[in-house]
């Protein structure tokens, strides 16, 4: 957290409980900001490959695909392509780009855009354009991503010291549903069905959601997961990471 007044900046650390007072030179800060460029230039520099790189192109593709998805992918009707997508599509685009925000982070991002014009207009925003999406991604994505060793460490912690990193299926499902952010059994079954590609030929969201109904959720989870699960099985079979990525 930072607080500025004149040429002094006060920073407060969250974990260390330490406050520091710094002398700053605003002219240098302004010059540095100017060197970064204007508009989207500074944000494109934060993307791998820059403006013409694969990540920027991928973001643009997902942005326009989200417009098609909201109008049903399987339809033969004429689609309307515009400059905005619904705010509800933001989590899907972020996850497609490899950033998996928690539900709290999702709400923070949506509220940031939703109330961005409220002070000036008194109205909320329900759509987002590509430029704002790029800024949102750069500002909220984790700097270093999620290293796979953290997945292995999490399994070791959940399974206990004497279990060789293996955990009972029932215990894992219970922890996923009841610890941290709440998730229901049907929702968990739906997500696992998507990860494991159990939807068959379903092409739109409505068809996919119809595959896993509440009464069959428990049976679905037992069918797709073995009784004992370890980190290798979870990262490779469920999350779909390639062996080379797991080795890293």
PDB file of C-alpha atoms in Angstrom:
ATOM      1  CA  UNK A   1       0.000   0.000   0.000  1.00  0.00           C
ATOM      2  CA  UNK A   2       1.275   3.449  -0.792  1.00  0.00           C
ATOM      3  CA  UNK A   3       0.393   6.983   0.169  1.00  0.00           C
ATOM      4  CA  UNK A   4       1.887   9.994  -1.563  1.00  0.00           C
ATOM      5  CA  UNK A   5       2.143  13.604  -0.467  1.00  0.00           C
ATOM      6  CA  UNK A   6       4.541  16.020  -2.121  1.00  0.00           C
ATOM      7  CA  UNK A   7       7.983  14.307  -2.317  1.00  0.00           C
ATOM      8  CA  UNK A   8       7.443  11.588   0.270  1.00  0.00           C
ATOM      9  CA  UNK A   9       6.066   8.076  -0.200  1.00  0.00           C
ATOM     10  CA  UNK A  10       5.036   5.906   2.744  1.00  0.00           C
ATOM     11  CA  UNK A  11       4.808   2.158   2.164  1.00  0.00           C
ATOM     12  CA  UNK A  12       3.283  -0.372   4.552  1.00  0.00           C
ATOM     13  CA  UNK A  13       4.162  -4.044   4.247  1.00  0.00           C
ATOM     14  CA  UNK A  14       1.331  -6.533   4.692  1.00  0.00           C
ATOM     15  CA  UNK A  15       3.276  -9.453   6.121  1.00  0.00           C
ATOM     16  CA  UNK A  16       6.247  -7.762   7.790  1.00  0.00           C
ATOM     17  CA  UNK A  17       4.207  -5.057   9.583  1.00  0.00           C
ATOM     18  CA  UNK A  18       6.862  -2.482   8.713  1.00  0.00           C
ATOM     19  CA  UNK A  19       6.302   1.097   7.525  1.00  0.00           C
ATOM     20  CA  UNK A  20       8.915   2.928   5.488  1.00  0.00           C
ATOM     21  CA  UNK A  21       9.144   6.548   4.394  1.00  0.00           C
ATOM     22  CA  UNK A  22      10.886   7.259   1.090  1.00  0.00           C
ATOM     23  CA  UNK A  23      12.022  10.485  -0.499  1.00  0.00           C
ATOM     24  CA  UNK A  24      10.902  10.528  -4.129  1.00  0.00           C
ATOM     25  CA  UNK A  25      11.620  12.640  -7.172  1.00  0.00           C
ATOM     26  CA  UNK A  26       8.340  13.175  -9.091  1.00  0.00           C
ATOM     27  CA  UNK A  27      10.173  14.445 -12.181  1.00  0.00           C
ATOM     28  CA  UNK A  28      11.992  11.127 -12.559  1.00  0.00           C
ATOM     29  CA  UNK A  29       8.739   9.221 -12.095  1.00  0.00           C
ATOM     30  CA  UNK A  30       7.000  11.299 -14.770  1.00  0.00           C
ATOM     31  CA  UNK A  31       9.938  10.845 -17.160  1.00  0.00           C
ATOM     32  CA  UNK A  32       9.937   7.086 -16.619  1.00  0.00           C
ATOM     33  CA  UNK A  33       6.191   6.930 -17.240  1.00  0.00           C
ATOM     34  CA  UNK A  34       6.601   8.944 -20.452  1.00  0.00           C
ATOM     35  CA  UNK A  35       9.287   6.561 -21.729  1.00  0.00           C
ATOM     36  CA  UNK A  36       6.840   3.715 -21.360  1.00  0.00           C
ATOM     37  CA  UNK A  37       4.644   5.177 -24.064  1.00  0.00           C
ATOM     38  CA  UNK A  38       1.001   6.172 -24.154  1.00  0.00           C
ATOM     39  CA  UNK A  39      -2.253   4.302 -24.579  1.00  0.00           C
ATOM     40  CA  UNK A  40      -1.760   0.548 -24.783  1.00  0.00           C
ATOM     41  CA  UNK A  41       1.981   0.741 -25.493  1.00  0.00           C
ATOM     42  CA  UNK A  42       3.088   0.082 -21.889  1.00  0.00           C
ATOM     43  CA  UNK A  43       0.691  -2.841 -21.590  1.00  0.00           C
ATOM     44  CA  UNK A  44       1.790  -4.480 -24.833  1.00  0.00           C
ATOM     45  CA  UNK A  45       5.350  -4.355 -23.498  1.00  0.00           C
ATOM     46  CA  UNK A  46       4.192  -6.515 -20.600  1.00  0.00           C
ATOM     47  CA  UNK A  47       2.935  -9.226 -22.967  1.00  0.00           C
ATOM     48  CA  UNK A  48       5.303 -11.893 -24.240  1.00  0.00           C
ATOM     49  CA  UNK A  49       6.257 -10.884 -27.792  1.00  0.00           C
ATOM     50  CA  UNK A  50       4.725  -7.423 -27.531  1.00  0.00           C
ATOM     51  CA  UNK A  51       1.927  -6.105 -29.715  1.00  0.00           C
ATOM     52  CA  UNK A  52       2.676  -8.463 -32.608  1.00  0.00           C
ATOM     53  CA  UNK A  53       3.441 -11.448 -30.385  1.00  0.00           C
ATOM     54  CA  UNK A  54       1.396 -14.659 -30.104  1.00  0.00           C
ATOM     55  CA  UNK A  55      -0.151 -13.730 -26.746  1.00  0.00           C
ATOM     56  CA  UNK A  56      -1.586 -10.448 -28.027  1.00  0.00           C
ATOM     57  CA  UNK A  57      -2.998 -12.228 -31.080  1.00  0.00           C
ATOM     58  CA  UNK A  58      -4.414 -14.962 -28.876  1.00  0.00           C
ATOM     59  CA  UNK A  59      -6.158 -12.410 -26.664  1.00  0.00           C
ATOM     60  CA  UNK A  60      -7.751 -10.838 -29.711  1.00  0.00           C
ATOM     61  CA  UNK A  61      -8.943 -14.219 -30.972  1.00  0.00           C
ATOM     62  CA  UNK A  62     -10.459 -15.151 -27.615  1.00  0.00           C
ATOM     63  CA  UNK A  63     -12.130 -11.742 -27.419  1.00  0.00           C
ATOM     64  CA  UNK A  64     -13.969 -12.219 -30.678  1.00  0.00           C
ATOM     65  CA  UNK A  65     -14.623 -15.897 -30.019  1.00  0.00           C
ATOM     66  CA  UNK A  66     -16.388 -14.861 -26.792  1.00  0.00           C
ATOM     67  CA  UNK A  67     -18.779 -12.803 -28.894  1.00  0.00           C
ATOM     68  CA  UNK A  68     -19.551 -15.876 -30.983  1.00  0.00           C
ATOM     69  CA  UNK A  69     -19.906 -18.050 -27.885  1.00  0.00           C
ATOM     70  CA  UNK A  70     -22.422 -15.684 -26.310  1.00  0.00           C
ATOM     71  CA  UNK A  71     -24.486 -15.963 -29.505  1.00  0.00           C
ATOM     72  CA  UNK A  72     -24.170 -19.800 -29.490  1.00  0.00           C
ATOM     73  CA  UNK A  73     -21.333 -21.442 -31.381  1.00  0.00           C
ATOM     74  CA  UNK A  74     -23.603 -24.004 -33.046  1.00  0.00           C
ATOM     75  CA  UNK A  75     -26.011 -21.498 -34.601  1.00  0.00           C
ATOM     76  CA  UNK A  76     -26.250 -20.941 -38.357  1.00  0.00           C
ATOM     77  CA  UNK A  77     -27.737 -17.480 -37.918  1.00  0.00           C
ATOM     78  CA  UNK A  78     -25.848 -14.347 -38.871  1.00  0.00           C
ATOM     79  CA  UNK A  79     -23.626 -13.255 -35.961  1.00  0.00           C
ATOM     80  CA  UNK A  80     -23.033  -9.684 -34.867  1.00  0.00           C
ATOM     81  CA  UNK A  81     -19.382  -8.844 -34.273  1.00  0.00           C
ATOM     82  CA  UNK A  82     -18.783  -5.668 -32.291  1.00  0.00           C
ATOM     83  CA  UNK A  83     -16.185  -3.946 -30.141  1.00  0.00           C
ATOM     84  CA  UNK A  84     -17.428  -5.247 -26.771  1.00  0.00           C
ATOM     85  CA  UNK A  85     -18.148  -8.477 -24.927  1.00  0.00           C
ATOM     86  CA  UNK A  86     -20.258  -8.989 -21.824  1.00  0.00           C
ATOM     87  CA  UNK A  87     -18.426  -8.669 -18.503  1.00  0.00           C
ATOM     88  CA  UNK A  88     -19.514 -12.228 -17.679  1.00  0.00           C
ATOM     89  CA  UNK A  89     -17.098 -13.458 -20.364  1.00  0.00           C
ATOM     90  CA  UNK A  90     -14.032 -12.015 -18.615  1.00  0.00           C
ATOM     91  CA  UNK A  91     -13.366 -15.093 -16.398  1.00  0.00           C
ATOM     92  CA  UNK A  92     -13.590 -17.431 -19.404  1.00  0.00           C
ATOM     93  CA  UNK A  93     -11.113 -15.350 -21.417  1.00  0.00           C
ATOM     94  CA  UNK A  94      -8.688 -15.104 -18.495  1.00  0.00           C
ATOM     95  CA  UNK A  95      -8.747 -18.861 -17.942  1.00  0.00           C
ATOM     96  CA  UNK A  96      -8.287 -19.508 -21.648  1.00  0.00           C
ATOM     97  CA  UNK A  97      -5.126 -17.367 -21.440  1.00  0.00           C
ATOM     98  CA  UNK A  98      -3.768 -19.487 -18.589  1.00  0.00           C
ATOM     99  CA  UNK A  99      -4.713 -17.169 -15.709  1.00  0.00           C
ATOM    100  CA  UNK A 100      -7.019 -18.958 -13.268  1.00  0.00           C
ATOM    101  CA  UNK A 101      -8.437 -16.352 -10.867  1.00  0.00           C
ATOM    102  CA  UNK A 102     -10.359 -17.259  -7.732  1.00  0.00           C
ATOM    103  CA  UNK A 103     -14.007 -16.259  -7.512  1.00  0.00           C
ATOM    104  CA  UNK A 104     -12.971 -13.328  -5.307  1.00  0.00           C
ATOM    105  CA  UNK A 105     -10.454 -12.186  -7.924  1.00  0.00           C
ATOM    106  CA  UNK A 106     -13.120 -12.542 -10.611  1.00  0.00           C
ATOM    107  CA  UNK A 107     -15.456 -10.277  -8.667  1.00  0.00           C
ATOM    108  CA  UNK A 108     -12.669  -7.753  -8.133  1.00  0.00           C
ATOM    109  CA  UNK A 109     -11.960  -7.592 -11.881  1.00  0.00           C
ATOM    110  CA  UNK A 110     -15.620  -7.353 -12.836  1.00  0.00           C
ATOM    111  CA  UNK A 111     -16.331  -4.668 -10.226  1.00  0.00           C
ATOM    112  CA  UNK A 112     -13.278  -2.692 -11.366  1.00  0.00           C
ATOM    113  CA  UNK A 113     -14.781  -2.400 -14.840  1.00  0.00           C
ATOM    114  CA  UNK A 114     -18.429  -2.315 -13.758  1.00  0.00           C
ATOM    115  CA  UNK A 115     -17.987   0.770 -11.568  1.00  0.00           C
ATOM    116  CA  UNK A 116     -15.211   2.436 -13.583  1.00  0.00           C
ATOM    117  CA  UNK A 117     -17.536   5.191 -14.834  1.00  0.00           C
ATOM    118  CA  UNK A 118     -19.935   5.348 -11.900  1.00  0.00           C
ATOM    119  CA  UNK A 119     -18.426   8.485 -10.318  1.00  0.00           C
ATOM    120  CA  UNK A 120     -18.692  10.445 -13.583  1.00  0.00           C
ATOM    121  CA  UNK A 121     -21.963   9.092 -14.990  1.00  0.00           C
ATOM    122  CA  UNK A 122     -23.774   7.415 -12.104  1.00  0.00           C
ATOM    123  CA  UNK A 123     -24.157   4.324 -14.296  1.00  0.00           C
ATOM    124  CA  UNK A 124     -22.509   0.904 -14.227  1.00  0.00           C
ATOM    125  CA  UNK A 125     -20.746  -0.770 -17.164  1.00  0.00           C
ATOM    126  CA  UNK A 126     -21.929  -4.163 -18.421  1.00  0.00           C
ATOM    127  CA  UNK A 127     -19.487  -4.668 -21.320  1.00  0.00           C
ATOM    128  CA  UNK A 128     -15.749  -4.537 -21.867  1.00  0.00           C
ATOM    129  CA  UNK A 129     -13.697  -3.678 -24.941  1.00  0.00           C
ATOM    130  CA  UNK A 130     -10.429  -5.287 -26.047  1.00  0.00           C
ATOM    131  CA  UNK A 131      -8.272  -2.409 -24.833  1.00  0.00           C
ATOM    132  CA  UNK A 132      -9.693  -2.574 -21.305  1.00  0.00           C
ATOM    133  CA  UNK A 133      -9.414  -6.366 -21.328  1.00  0.00           C
ATOM    134  CA  UNK A 134      -5.685  -6.173 -22.107  1.00  0.00           C
ATOM    135  CA  UNK A 135      -5.152  -3.693 -19.258  1.00  0.00           C
ATOM    136  CA  UNK A 136      -7.167  -5.873 -16.895  1.00  0.00           C
ATOM    137  CA  UNK A 137      -5.134  -8.949 -17.781  1.00  0.00           C
ATOM    138  CA  UNK A 138      -1.780  -7.195 -17.336  1.00  0.00           C
ATOM    139  CA  UNK A 139      -2.790  -5.671 -14.013  1.00  0.00           C
ATOM    140  CA  UNK A 140      -4.280  -8.788 -12.427  1.00  0.00           C
ATOM    141  CA  UNK A 141      -2.430 -11.828 -13.742  1.00  0.00           C
ATOM    142  CA  UNK A 142       0.268 -13.287 -11.461  1.00  0.00           C
ATOM    143  CA  UNK A 143       3.764 -12.177 -12.428  1.00  0.00           C
ATOM    144  CA  UNK A 144       5.341 -15.629 -12.218  1.00  0.00           C
ATOM    145  CA  UNK A 145       2.330 -17.837 -12.946  1.00  0.00           C
ATOM    146  CA  UNK A 146       1.695 -21.029 -10.968  1.00  0.00           C
ATOM    147  CA  UNK A 147       4.803 -23.246 -10.710  1.00  0.00           C
ATOM    148  CA  UNK A 148       3.969 -26.940 -10.807  1.00  0.00           C
ATOM    149  CA  UNK A 149       5.997 -27.601  -7.678  1.00  0.00           C
ATOM    150  CA  UNK A 150       3.282 -25.732  -5.774  1.00  0.00           C
ATOM    151  CA  UNK A 151       0.743 -28.311  -6.958  1.00  0.00           C
ATOM    152  CA  UNK A 152       2.986 -31.089  -5.668  1.00  0.00           C
ATOM    153  CA  UNK A 153       3.543 -29.269  -2.370  1.00  0.00           C
ATOM    154  CA  UNK A 154      -0.210 -28.820  -1.980  1.00  0.00           C
ATOM    155  CA  UNK A 155      -0.791 -32.549  -2.498  1.00  0.00           C
ATOM    156  CA  UNK A 156       1.854 -33.395   0.080  1.00  0.00           C
ATOM    157  CA  UNK A 157       0.236 -31.035   2.572  1.00  0.00           C
ATOM    158  CA  UNK A 158      -3.285 -32.361   1.981  1.00  0.00           C
ATOM    159  CA  UNK A 159      -2.249 -36.006   2.002  1.00  0.00           C
ATOM    160  CA  UNK A 160      -0.094 -35.772   5.124  1.00  0.00           C
ATOM    161  CA  UNK A 161       3.525 -36.572   5.839  1.00  0.00           C
ATOM    162  CA  UNK A 162       3.119 -40.377   5.859  1.00  0.00           C
ATOM    163  CA  UNK A 163       1.153 -40.820   2.629  1.00  0.00           C
ATOM    164  CA  UNK A 164       3.813 -40.408  -0.108  1.00  0.00           C
ATOM    165  CA  UNK A 165       1.795 -37.551  -1.617  1.00  0.00           C
ATOM    166  CA  UNK A 166      -1.237 -39.733  -2.320  1.00  0.00           C
ATOM    167  CA  UNK A 167      -4.722 -38.813  -1.220  1.00  0.00           C
ATOM    168  CA  UNK A 168      -8.034 -40.650  -1.045  1.00  0.00           C
ATOM    169  CA  UNK A 169     -10.542 -39.573  -3.688  1.00  0.00           C
ATOM    170  CA  UNK A 170     -13.312 -38.953  -1.161  1.00  0.00           C
ATOM    171  CA  UNK A 171     -11.067 -36.779   1.007  1.00  0.00           C
ATOM    172  CA  UNK A 172      -9.837 -34.759  -1.980  1.00  0.00           C
ATOM    173  CA  UNK A 173     -13.385 -34.129  -3.233  1.00  0.00           C
ATOM    174  CA  UNK A 174     -14.486 -33.152   0.261  1.00  0.00           C
ATOM    175  CA  UNK A 175     -11.614 -30.677   0.614  1.00  0.00           C
ATOM    176  CA  UNK A 176     -12.296 -29.157  -2.808  1.00  0.00           C
ATOM    177  CA  UNK A 177     -15.953 -28.620  -1.912  1.00  0.00           C
ATOM    178  CA  UNK A 178     -15.655 -27.445   1.682  1.00  0.00           C
ATOM    179  CA  UNK A 179     -12.311 -25.651   2.067  1.00  0.00           C
ATOM    180  CA  UNK A 180     -11.519 -22.262   0.576  1.00  0.00           C
ATOM    181  CA  UNK A 181     -14.147 -20.987  -1.856  1.00  0.00           C
ATOM    182  CA  UNK A 182     -17.302 -23.100  -1.742  1.00  0.00           C
ATOM    183  CA  UNK A 183     -18.097 -25.349  -4.684  1.00  0.00           C
ATOM    184  CA  UNK A 184     -21.056 -27.719  -4.924  1.00  0.00           C
ATOM    185  CA  UNK A 185     -20.818 -31.372  -5.990  1.00  0.00           C
ATOM    186  CA  UNK A 186     -22.637 -30.775  -9.329  1.00  0.00           C
ATOM    187  CA  UNK A 187     -20.326 -27.832 -10.098  1.00  0.00           C
ATOM    188  CA  UNK A 188     -17.253 -29.919  -9.284  1.00  0.00           C
ATOM    189  CA  UNK A 189     -18.529 -32.744 -11.476  1.00  0.00           C
ATOM    190  CA  UNK A 190     -19.171 -30.296 -14.309  1.00  0.00           C
ATOM    191  CA  UNK A 191     -15.664 -28.816 -14.091  1.00  0.00           C
ATOM    192  CA  UNK A 192     -13.998 -32.237 -13.999  1.00  0.00           C
ATOM    193  CA  UNK A 193     -16.130 -33.366 -16.933  1.00  0.00           C
ATOM    194  CA  UNK A 194     -14.875 -30.353 -18.893  1.00  0.00           C
ATOM    195  CA  UNK A 195     -11.239 -30.992 -17.939  1.00  0.00           C
ATOM    196  CA  UNK A 196     -11.497 -34.661 -18.855  1.00  0.00           C
ATOM    197  CA  UNK A 197     -13.465 -33.939 -22.059  1.00  0.00           C
ATOM    198  CA  UNK A 198     -16.470 -36.046 -21.094  1.00  0.00           C
ATOM    199  CA  UNK A 199     -18.899 -33.823 -22.975  1.00  0.00           C
ATOM    200  CA  UNK A 200     -18.526 -35.748 -26.206  1.00  0.00           C
ATOM    201  CA  UNK A 201     -19.845 -33.785 -29.170  1.00  0.00           C
ATOM    202  CA  UNK A 202     -21.429 -31.016 -27.097  1.00  0.00           C
ATOM    203  CA  UNK A 203     -20.491 -27.673 -28.645  1.00  0.00           C
ATOM    204  CA  UNK A 204     -22.237 -25.010 -26.604  1.00  0.00           C
ATOM    205  CA  UNK A 205     -22.486 -24.192 -22.934  1.00  0.00           C
ATOM    206  CA  UNK A 206     -26.090 -25.306 -22.541  1.00  0.00           C
ATOM    207  CA  UNK A 207     -25.399 -28.772 -23.986  1.00  0.00           C
ATOM    208  CA  UNK A 208     -22.297 -29.203 -21.872  1.00  0.00           C
ATOM    209  CA  UNK A 209     -24.015 -28.234 -18.649  1.00  0.00           C
ATOM    210  CA  UNK A 210     -26.790 -30.711 -19.385  1.00  0.00           C
ATOM    211  CA  UNK A 211     -24.302 -33.600 -19.393  1.00  0.00           C
ATOM    212  CA  UNK A 212     -23.792 -33.539 -15.610  1.00  0.00           C
ATOM    213  CA  UNK A 213     -27.016 -33.262 -13.612  1.00  0.00           C
ATOM    214  CA  UNK A 214     -27.134 -32.915  -9.835  1.00  0.00           C
ATOM    215  CA  UNK A 215     -28.478 -36.421  -9.182  1.00  0.00           C
ATOM    216  CA  UNK A 216     -25.624 -38.010 -11.164  1.00  0.00           C
ATOM    217  CA  UNK A 217     -22.788 -35.806  -9.885  1.00  0.00           C
ATOM    218  CA  UNK A 218     -21.489 -38.272  -7.280  1.00  0.00           C
ATOM    219  CA  UNK A 219     -21.519 -41.161  -9.741  1.00  0.00           C
ATOM    220  CA  UNK A 220     -19.723 -39.062 -12.348  1.00  0.00           C
ATOM    221  CA  UNK A 221     -16.963 -38.114  -9.912  1.00  0.00           C
ATOM    222  CA  UNK A 222     -16.428 -41.751  -8.887  1.00  0.00           C
ATOM    223  CA  UNK A 223     -16.336 -42.822 -12.519  1.00  0.00           C
ATOM    224  CA  UNK A 224     -13.735 -40.320 -13.714  1.00  0.00           C
ATOM    225  CA  UNK A 225     -11.353 -40.421 -10.745  1.00  0.00           C
ATOM    226  CA  UNK A 226      -9.489 -43.396  -9.226  1.00  0.00           C
ATOM    227  CA  UNK A 227      -9.828 -44.176  -5.519  1.00  0.00           C
ATOM    228  CA  UNK A 228      -6.282 -42.986  -4.800  1.00  0.00           C
ATOM    229  CA  UNK A 229      -4.959 -39.811  -6.467  1.00  0.00           C
ATOM    230  CA  UNK A 230      -1.420 -38.449  -6.525  1.00  0.00           C
ATOM    231  CA  UNK A 231       0.077 -35.250  -7.921  1.00  0.00           C
ATOM    232  CA  UNK A 232       1.282 -36.935 -11.137  1.00  0.00           C
ATOM    233  CA  UNK A 233      -2.204 -38.220 -11.896  1.00  0.00           C
ATOM    234  CA  UNK A 234      -3.840 -34.875 -11.074  1.00  0.00           C
ATOM    235  CA  UNK A 235      -1.448 -32.702 -13.102  1.00  0.00           C
ATOM    236  CA  UNK A 236      -1.182 -35.066 -16.066  1.00  0.00           C
ATOM    237  CA  UNK A 237      -4.628 -36.671 -16.316  1.00  0.00           C
ATOM    238  CA  UNK A 238      -6.921 -33.994 -14.872  1.00  0.00           C
ATOM    239  CA  UNK A 239      -5.148 -30.700 -15.581  1.00  0.00           C
ATOM    240  CA  UNK A 240      -3.655 -32.023 -18.828  1.00  0.00           C
ATOM    241  CA  UNK A 241      -0.069 -30.839 -18.391  1.00  0.00           C
ATOM    242  CA  UNK A 242       2.397 -32.562 -20.685  1.00  0.00           C
ATOM    243  CA  UNK A 243       5.205 -34.694 -19.154  1.00  0.00           C
ATOM    244  CA  UNK A 244       7.815 -32.119 -20.207  1.00  0.00           C
ATOM    245  CA  UNK A 245       5.946 -29.378 -18.348  1.00  0.00           C
ATOM    246  CA  UNK A 246       5.598 -31.554 -15.257  1.00  0.00           C
ATOM    247  CA  UNK A 247       9.347 -32.231 -15.267  1.00  0.00           C
ATOM    248  CA  UNK A 248       9.998 -28.495 -15.026  1.00  0.00           C
TER     249      UNK A 248
END
